[in-house]
DNA sequence: AAGTCGGGGAA
DNA sequence: TTCCCAGACTT
């Protein structure tokens, strides 16, 4: 398998920004951004992020909002926070150099089995295995694995096969070759077997069920939830609040608000949330409209209202910061997509 | 083993 | 619409 893979990879590999460097820091950043995120989405974020944070030290010193500004829109925001925490750990305990083996990499926050293997093999030429969605699909077809791909026993088999593969010369390129194959030829719906360097030895192609593999149990539909957000303006400046780190959209800014519990009207919900979370009293509300965002496990409908409040000052509860900002300042904040949509409604 | 955590491109 | 993406981490 290795020879055919490497010959194909040397010929067909896409020219991607992180393939032009051997810098472990840059490869680590790319692998973290690529977690559950497509190559085309990552590229502009990768370039901008490395321009702003070119070294481990600069990342370790990053300001939280500055950091989130460079991640806003990419999703899975805990990744950004973990990157900075890991950078601090690297500066503190490793003299600013990334660990060059899987075990050391695994000790960093946000680095799991996949990312540790990717950095170890690609940046340090270690024979470390990796299994991502691409590898799992290619292997399921090649080896004819017809059980639930997420089952623990199947995962163990996949990692075992990956370990065997990475034992060859150029482990980093072997790993990347399988992922490249999965991303460009051995794709989920309609694999182009005619172009595949492994066609002749592929079990699923032989059996004629490549497009049906890998098998996955159906996922549950995202739960529908509703929330409210307030456009509050005083002296021409708009109130924004920062979500606490850790949870959903952690560290991002938004128009203040909160959940709408069942049976509650948007007006009642915004009044209650502003009182409970910001100590503000709503005097009048006007609906601006609603926006939607679908997350992996949630389908959120956000009602946006213009709210006049009594004059009292803000006393924060769950939010960990707030600011009164011009329209321009508002849009310069690190905002999630749903917050961007909500702000656009009020213009 | 199942749930949490974003957003978007492709079919 | 549905799927799923160079996953990690908690429960």
PDB file of C-alpha atoms in Angstrom, chain A residues 67-284:
ATOM      1  CA  UNK A  67      -7.067  35.765  20.184  1.00  0.00           C
ATOM      2  CA  UNK A  68     -10.812  35.297  19.696  1.00  0.00           C
ATOM      3  CA  UNK A  69     -10.911  37.921  16.946  1.00  0.00           C
ATOM      4  CA  UNK A  70      -8.609  35.674  14.971  1.00  0.00           C
ATOM      5  CA  UNK A  71     -10.802  32.642  15.585  1.00  0.00           C
ATOM      6  CA  UNK A  72     -14.280  34.198  15.289  1.00  0.00           C
ATOM      7  CA  UNK A  73     -16.310  32.344  12.648  1.00  0.00           C
ATOM      8  CA  UNK A  74     -14.149  29.218  12.703  1.00  0.00           C
ATOM      9  CA  UNK A  75     -16.174  27.481  15.420  1.00  0.00           C
ATOM     10  CA  UNK A  76     -15.255  25.207  18.318  1.00  0.00           C
ATOM     11  CA  UNK A  77     -13.878  28.165  20.218  1.00  0.00           C
ATOM     12  CA  UNK A  78     -12.380  26.083  22.976  1.00  0.00           C
ATOM     13  CA  UNK A  79      -9.669  25.230  20.468  1.00  0.00           C
ATOM     14  CA  UNK A  80      -8.361  28.787  20.566  1.00  0.00           C
ATOM     15  CA  UNK A  81      -8.303  28.921  24.339  1.00  0.00           C
ATOM     16  CA  UNK A  82      -6.583  25.530  24.490  1.00  0.00           C
ATOM     17  CA  UNK A  83      -3.981  26.690  21.989  1.00  0.00           C
ATOM     18  CA  UNK A  84      -3.009  29.594  24.206  1.00  0.00           C
ATOM     19  CA  UNK A  85      -2.966  27.427  27.328  1.00  0.00           C
ATOM     20  CA  UNK A  86      -0.785  24.894  25.531  1.00  0.00           C
ATOM     21  CA  UNK A  87       1.537  27.645  24.266  1.00  0.00           C
ATOM     22  CA  UNK A  88       2.011  28.816  27.852  1.00  0.00           C
ATOM     23  CA  UNK A  89       2.777  25.261  28.888  1.00  0.00           C
ATOM     24  CA  UNK A  90       5.326  24.935  26.078  1.00  0.00           C
ATOM     25  CA  UNK A  91       7.054  28.162  27.094  1.00  0.00           C
ATOM     26  CA  UNK A  92       7.025  27.218  30.776  1.00  0.00           C
ATOM     27  CA  UNK A  93       8.048  23.577  30.603  1.00  0.00           C
ATOM     28  CA  UNK A  94       9.634  23.009  27.169  1.00  0.00           C
ATOM     29  CA  UNK A  95      11.744  26.147  26.595  1.00  0.00           C
ATOM     30  CA  UNK A  96       9.355  27.240  23.852  1.00  0.00           C
ATOM     31  CA  UNK A  97       9.776  24.109  21.723  1.00  0.00           C
ATOM     32  CA  UNK A  98       6.943  21.704  20.992  1.00  0.00           C
ATOM     33  CA  UNK A  99       7.378  18.195  22.362  1.00  0.00           C
ATOM     34  CA  UNK A 100       8.707  15.997  19.547  1.00  0.00           C
ATOM     35  CA  UNK A 101       6.966  12.775  20.561  1.00  0.00           C
ATOM     36  CA  UNK A 102       3.375  11.620  20.869  1.00  0.00           C
ATOM     37  CA  UNK A 103       3.313  11.328  24.659  1.00  0.00           C
ATOM     38  CA  UNK A 104       4.647  14.830  25.221  1.00  0.00           C
ATOM     39  CA  UNK A 105       2.219  16.282  22.678  1.00  0.00           C
ATOM     40  CA  UNK A 106      -0.705  14.447  24.298  1.00  0.00           C
ATOM     41  CA  UNK A 107      -0.029  16.265  27.552  1.00  0.00           C
ATOM     42  CA  UNK A 108      -0.964  19.573  25.910  1.00  0.00           C
ATOM     43  CA  UNK A 109      -4.566  20.796  26.254  1.00  0.00           C
ATOM     44  CA  UNK A 110      -6.501  20.406  23.012  1.00  0.00           C
ATOM     45  CA  UNK A 111      -4.062  17.837  21.624  1.00  0.00           C
ATOM     46  CA  UNK A 112      -5.642  14.404  21.321  1.00  0.00           C
ATOM     47  CA  UNK A 113      -4.553  11.216  19.669  1.00  0.00           C
ATOM     48  CA  UNK A 114      -5.028  12.510  16.148  1.00  0.00           C
ATOM     49  CA  UNK A 115      -3.252  15.855  16.541  1.00  0.00           C
ATOM     50  CA  UNK A 116      -0.392  14.323  18.506  1.00  0.00           C
ATOM     51  CA  UNK A 117       0.157  11.772  15.749  1.00  0.00           C
ATOM     52  CA  UNK A 118      -0.116  14.382  13.029  1.00  0.00           C
ATOM     53  CA  UNK A 119       2.439  16.736  14.573  1.00  0.00           C
ATOM     54  CA  UNK A 120       4.785  13.913  15.560  1.00  0.00           C
ATOM     55  CA  UNK A 121       4.756  12.364  12.079  1.00  0.00           C
ATOM     56  CA  UNK A 122       4.584  15.483   9.909  1.00  0.00           C
ATOM     57  CA  UNK A 123       6.847  17.815  11.876  1.00  0.00           C
ATOM     58  CA  UNK A 124       9.176  15.311  13.545  1.00  0.00           C
ATOM     59  CA  UNK A 125       9.208  12.264  11.216  1.00  0.00           C
ATOM     60  CA  UNK A 126       8.032   9.956  13.975  1.00  0.00           C
ATOM     61  CA  UNK A 127       6.251   6.745  12.905  1.00  0.00           C
ATOM     62  CA  UNK A 128       3.079   7.868  14.680  1.00  0.00           C
ATOM     63  CA  UNK A 129      -0.366   6.735  13.483  1.00  0.00           C
ATOM     64  CA  UNK A 130      -3.328   9.001  12.828  1.00  0.00           C
ATOM     65  CA  UNK A 131      -6.986   8.276  12.244  1.00  0.00           C
ATOM     66  CA  UNK A 132      -9.299  11.072  11.174  1.00  0.00           C
ATOM     67  CA  UNK A 133     -12.540  10.975   9.201  1.00  0.00           C
ATOM     68  CA  UNK A 134     -10.671  10.554   5.921  1.00  0.00           C
ATOM     69  CA  UNK A 135      -8.444   7.760   7.159  1.00  0.00           C
ATOM     70  CA  UNK A 136     -11.420   5.943   8.684  1.00  0.00           C
ATOM     71  CA  UNK A 137     -13.314   6.073   5.382  1.00  0.00           C
ATOM     72  CA  UNK A 138     -10.368   5.003   3.238  1.00  0.00           C
ATOM     73  CA  UNK A 139      -9.532   2.128   5.583  1.00  0.00           C
ATOM     74  CA  UNK A 140     -13.160   1.018   5.933  1.00  0.00           C
ATOM     75  CA  UNK A 141     -13.333   0.667   2.163  1.00  0.00           C
ATOM     76  CA  UNK A 142      -9.864  -0.699   1.577  1.00  0.00           C
ATOM     77  CA  UNK A 143     -10.103  -3.350   4.270  1.00  0.00           C
ATOM     78  CA  UNK A 144     -13.830  -3.938   3.827  1.00  0.00           C
ATOM     79  CA  UNK A 145     -14.868  -2.985   7.349  1.00  0.00           C
ATOM     80  CA  UNK A 146     -18.670  -3.191   7.429  1.00  0.00           C
ATOM     81  CA  UNK A 147     -19.484  -2.487  11.071  1.00  0.00           C
ATOM     82  CA  UNK A 148     -20.324   0.830  12.729  1.00  0.00           C
ATOM     83  CA  UNK A 149     -17.198   2.904  12.194  1.00  0.00           C
ATOM     84  CA  UNK A 150     -17.580   4.565  15.611  1.00  0.00           C
ATOM     85  CA  UNK A 151     -17.705   1.319  17.595  1.00  0.00           C
ATOM     86  CA  UNK A 152     -14.771   0.992  19.963  1.00  0.00           C
ATOM     87  CA  UNK A 153     -13.627  -2.305  18.478  1.00  0.00           C
ATOM     88  CA  UNK A 154     -13.610  -0.832  14.969  1.00  0.00           C
ATOM     89  CA  UNK A 155     -11.707   2.242  16.133  1.00  0.00           C
ATOM     90  CA  UNK A 156      -9.085  -0.015  17.684  1.00  0.00           C
ATOM     91  CA  UNK A 157      -8.726  -1.848  14.378  1.00  0.00           C
ATOM     92  CA  UNK A 158      -8.352   1.434  12.463  1.00  0.00           C
ATOM     93  CA  UNK A 159      -5.614   2.685  14.792  1.00  0.00           C
ATOM     94  CA  UNK A 160      -3.886  -0.653  14.472  1.00  0.00           C
ATOM     95  CA  UNK A 161      -3.885  -0.406  10.678  1.00  0.00           C
ATOM     96  CA  UNK A 162      -2.716   3.210  10.867  1.00  0.00           C
ATOM     97  CA  UNK A 163       0.150   2.176  13.108  1.00  0.00           C
ATOM     98  CA  UNK A 164       1.231  -0.436  10.623  1.00  0.00           C
ATOM     99  CA  UNK A 165       1.066   2.080   7.780  1.00  0.00           C
ATOM    100  CA  UNK A 166       3.131   4.710   9.619  1.00  0.00           C
ATOM    101  CA  UNK A 167       5.926   2.209  10.151  1.00  0.00           C
ATOM    102  CA  UNK A 168       7.238   2.945   6.646  1.00  0.00           C
ATOM    103  CA  UNK A 169       9.661   5.625   5.537  1.00  0.00           C
ATOM    104  CA  UNK A 170       8.208   9.154   5.342  1.00  0.00           C
ATOM    105  CA  UNK A 171       5.480   8.526   7.960  1.00  0.00           C
ATOM    106  CA  UNK A 172       4.251  12.122   7.737  1.00  0.00           C
ATOM    107  CA  UNK A 173       3.732  11.866   3.997  1.00  0.00           C
ATOM    108  CA  UNK A 174       2.123   8.431   4.309  1.00  0.00           C
ATOM    109  CA  UNK A 175      -0.363   9.837   6.814  1.00  0.00           C
ATOM    110  CA  UNK A 176      -1.051  12.889   4.694  1.00  0.00           C
ATOM    111  CA  UNK A 177      -1.421  10.724   1.598  1.00  0.00           C
ATOM    112  CA  UNK A 178      -4.290   8.733   3.112  1.00  0.00           C
ATOM    113  CA  UNK A 179      -6.027  11.924   4.213  1.00  0.00           C
ATOM    114  CA  UNK A 180      -5.456  13.481   0.802  1.00  0.00           C
ATOM    115  CA  UNK A 181      -6.945  10.408  -0.832  1.00  0.00           C
ATOM    116  CA  UNK A 182     -10.002  10.620   1.408  1.00  0.00           C
ATOM    117  CA  UNK A 183     -10.422  14.335   0.750  1.00  0.00           C
ATOM    118  CA  UNK A 184     -10.036  14.267  -3.027  1.00  0.00           C
ATOM    119  CA  UNK A 185     -10.851  10.798  -4.416  1.00  0.00           C
ATOM    120  CA  UNK A 186     -12.200   8.441  -1.761  1.00  0.00           C
ATOM    121  CA  UNK A 187     -14.934  10.941  -0.880  1.00  0.00           C
ATOM    122  CA  UNK A 188     -18.040  10.149   1.205  1.00  0.00           C
ATOM    123  CA  UNK A 189     -20.808   9.997  -1.419  1.00  0.00           C
ATOM    124  CA  UNK A 190     -19.248   9.276  -4.789  1.00  0.00           C
ATOM    125  CA  UNK A 191     -15.692   7.945  -4.668  1.00  0.00           C
ATOM    126  CA  UNK A 192     -13.804   8.180  -7.964  1.00  0.00           C
ATOM    127  CA  UNK A 193     -12.357   4.705  -7.834  1.00  0.00           C
ATOM    128  CA  UNK A 194     -11.088   4.922 -11.406  1.00  0.00           C
ATOM    129  CA  UNK A 195      -8.554   7.538 -10.280  1.00  0.00           C
ATOM    130  CA  UNK A 196      -7.560   5.774  -7.069  1.00  0.00           C
ATOM    131  CA  UNK A 197      -4.040   4.379  -6.686  1.00  0.00           C
ATOM    132  CA  UNK A 198      -5.429   1.653  -4.398  1.00  0.00           C
ATOM    133  CA  UNK A 199      -8.286   0.566  -6.663  1.00  0.00           C
ATOM    134  CA  UNK A 200      -6.933  -2.877  -7.463  1.00  0.00           C
ATOM    135  CA  UNK A 201      -6.477  -3.864  -3.844  1.00  0.00           C
ATOM    136  CA  UNK A 202      -9.576  -2.212  -2.394  1.00  0.00           C
ATOM    137  CA  UNK A 203     -12.044  -4.625  -0.823  1.00  0.00           C
ATOM    138  CA  UNK A 204     -15.097  -2.359  -1.161  1.00  0.00           C
ATOM    139  CA  UNK A 205     -14.366  -1.549  -4.789  1.00  0.00           C
ATOM    140  CA  UNK A 206     -14.095  -5.253  -5.517  1.00  0.00           C
ATOM    141  CA  UNK A 207     -17.377  -5.877  -3.678  1.00  0.00           C
ATOM    142  CA  UNK A 208     -19.055  -2.889  -5.329  1.00  0.00           C
ATOM    143  CA  UNK A 209     -20.188  -1.188  -2.108  1.00  0.00           C
ATOM    144  CA  UNK A 210     -17.545   1.526  -1.683  1.00  0.00           C
ATOM    145  CA  UNK A 211     -20.095   4.356  -1.694  1.00  0.00           C
ATOM    146  CA  UNK A 212     -22.028   2.644   1.119  1.00  0.00           C
ATOM    147  CA  UNK A 213     -19.022   2.579   3.468  1.00  0.00           C
ATOM    148  CA  UNK A 214     -18.253   3.455   6.163  1.00  0.00           C
ATOM    149  CA  UNK A 215     -21.383   2.480   8.036  1.00  0.00           C
ATOM    150  CA  UNK A 216     -22.547   4.975  10.658  1.00  0.00           C
ATOM    151  CA  UNK A 217     -25.533   4.975  12.977  1.00  0.00           C
ATOM    152  CA  UNK A 218     -27.953   7.813  12.222  1.00  0.00           C
ATOM    153  CA  UNK A 219     -27.368  10.891  14.309  1.00  0.00           C
ATOM    154  CA  UNK A 220     -30.022  12.625  16.348  1.00  0.00           C
ATOM    155  CA  UNK A 221     -31.611  15.791  15.040  1.00  0.00           C
ATOM    156  CA  UNK A 222     -30.471  19.000  16.761  1.00  0.00           C
ATOM    157  CA  UNK A 223     -32.768  20.098  19.578  1.00  0.00           C
ATOM    158  CA  UNK A 224     -34.716  23.273  18.871  1.00  0.00           C
ATOM    159  CA  UNK A 225     -34.120  26.046  21.368  1.00  0.00           C
ATOM    160  CA  UNK A 226     -35.141  29.695  21.439  1.00  0.00           C
ATOM    161  CA  UNK A 227     -33.323  32.692  22.858  1.00  0.00           C
ATOM    162  CA  UNK A 228     -33.615  36.463  22.960  1.00  0.00           C
ATOM    163  CA  UNK A 229     -31.123  39.296  22.459  1.00  0.00           C
ATOM    164  CA  UNK A 230     -31.466  42.998  23.156  1.00  0.00           C
ATOM    165  CA  UNK A 231     -30.287  46.000  21.191  1.00  0.00           C
ATOM    166  CA  UNK A 232     -29.861  48.548  23.958  1.00  0.00           C
ATOM    167  CA  UNK A 233     -28.633  52.021  23.055  1.00  0.00           C
ATOM    168  CA  UNK A 234     -27.601  54.874  25.346  1.00  0.00           C
ATOM    169  CA  UNK A 235     -26.098  58.104  24.047  1.00  0.00           C
ATOM    170  CA  UNK A 236     -25.598  56.484  20.647  1.00  0.00           C
ATOM    171  CA  UNK A 237     -23.654  53.556  22.070  1.00  0.00           C
ATOM    172  CA  UNK A 238     -24.770  49.942  22.063  1.00  0.00           C
ATOM    173  CA  UNK A 239     -24.398  47.419  24.851  1.00  0.00           C
ATOM    174  CA  UNK A 240     -22.380  44.265  24.136  1.00  0.00           C
ATOM    175  CA  UNK A 241     -21.457  41.470  26.534  1.00  0.00           C
ATOM    176  CA  UNK A 242     -18.849  38.717  26.531  1.00  0.00           C
ATOM    177  CA  UNK A 243     -19.826  35.124  27.164  1.00  0.00           C
ATOM    178  CA  UNK A 244     -17.838  33.299  29.816  1.00  0.00           C
ATOM    179  CA  UNK A 245     -15.049  31.011  28.589  1.00  0.00           C
ATOM    180  CA  UNK A 246     -15.693  27.313  28.322  1.00  0.00           C
ATOM    181  CA  UNK A 247     -19.285  26.856  27.270  1.00  0.00           C
ATOM    182  CA  UNK A 248     -21.099  27.409  24.007  1.00  0.00           C
ATOM    183  CA  UNK A 249     -19.491  30.257  22.026  1.00  0.00           C
ATOM    184  CA  UNK A 250     -17.205  30.820  25.014  1.00  0.00           C
ATOM    185  CA  UNK A 251     -15.255  34.077  24.969  1.00  0.00           C
ATOM    186  CA  UNK A 252     -17.294  35.582  22.134  1.00  0.00           C
ATOM    187  CA  UNK A 253     -19.286  38.801  22.338  1.00  0.00           C
ATOM    188  CA  UNK A 254     -22.993  39.259  21.647  1.00  0.00           C
ATOM    189  CA  UNK A 255     -26.019  41.439  22.180  1.00  0.00           C
ATOM    190  CA  UNK A 256     -27.014  40.617  25.757  1.00  0.00           C
ATOM    191  CA  UNK A 257     -29.916  38.239  26.323  1.00  0.00           C
ATOM    192  CA  UNK A 258     -30.503  34.622  27.186  1.00  0.00           C
ATOM    193  CA  UNK A 259     -32.727  31.609  26.803  1.00  0.00           C
ATOM    194  CA  UNK A 260     -36.423  31.781  26.207  1.00  0.00           C
ATOM    195  CA  UNK A 261     -38.124  29.126  28.314  1.00  0.00           C
ATOM    196  CA  UNK A 262     -41.184  27.381  26.915  1.00  0.00           C
ATOM    197  CA  UNK A 263     -44.402  29.343  27.233  1.00  0.00           C
ATOM    198  CA  UNK A 264     -42.545  32.622  27.617  1.00  0.00           C
ATOM    199  CA  UNK A 265     -43.004  35.498  25.162  1.00  0.00           C
ATOM    200  CA  UNK A 266     -39.868  37.122  23.739  1.00  0.00           C
ATOM    201  CA  UNK A 267     -40.758  40.328  25.625  1.00  0.00           C
ATOM    202  CA  UNK A 268     -41.040  38.493  28.930  1.00  0.00           C
ATOM    203  CA  UNK A 269     -37.874  36.544  28.227  1.00  0.00           C
ATOM    204  CA  UNK A 270     -35.756  39.592  27.433  1.00  0.00           C
ATOM    205  CA  UNK A 271     -37.099  41.455  30.425  1.00  0.00           C
ATOM    206  CA  UNK A 272     -36.284  38.542  32.726  1.00  0.00           C
ATOM    207  CA  UNK A 273     -32.827  37.905  31.245  1.00  0.00           C
ATOM    208  CA  UNK A 274     -31.799  41.557  31.402  1.00  0.00           C
ATOM    209  CA  UNK A 275     -32.897  41.731  35.015  1.00  0.00           C
ATOM    210  CA  UNK A 276     -31.276  38.444  36.070  1.00  0.00           C
ATOM    211  CA  UNK A 277     -28.061  38.704  34.099  1.00  0.00           C
ATOM    212  CA  UNK A 278     -27.358  42.447  33.889  1.00  0.00           C
ATOM    213  CA  UNK A 279     -29.467  44.020  36.624  1.00  0.00           C
ATOM    214  CA  UNK A 280     -31.279  46.149  34.045  1.00  0.00           C
ATOM    215  CA  UNK A 281     -34.991  46.983  33.967  1.00  0.00           C
ATOM    216  CA  UNK A 282     -36.693  46.888  30.571  1.00  0.00           C
ATOM    217  CA  UNK A 283     -39.186  49.727  30.069  1.00  0.00           C
ATOM    218  CA  UNK A 284     -40.297  48.992  26.512  1.00  0.00           C
TER     219      UNK A 284
END
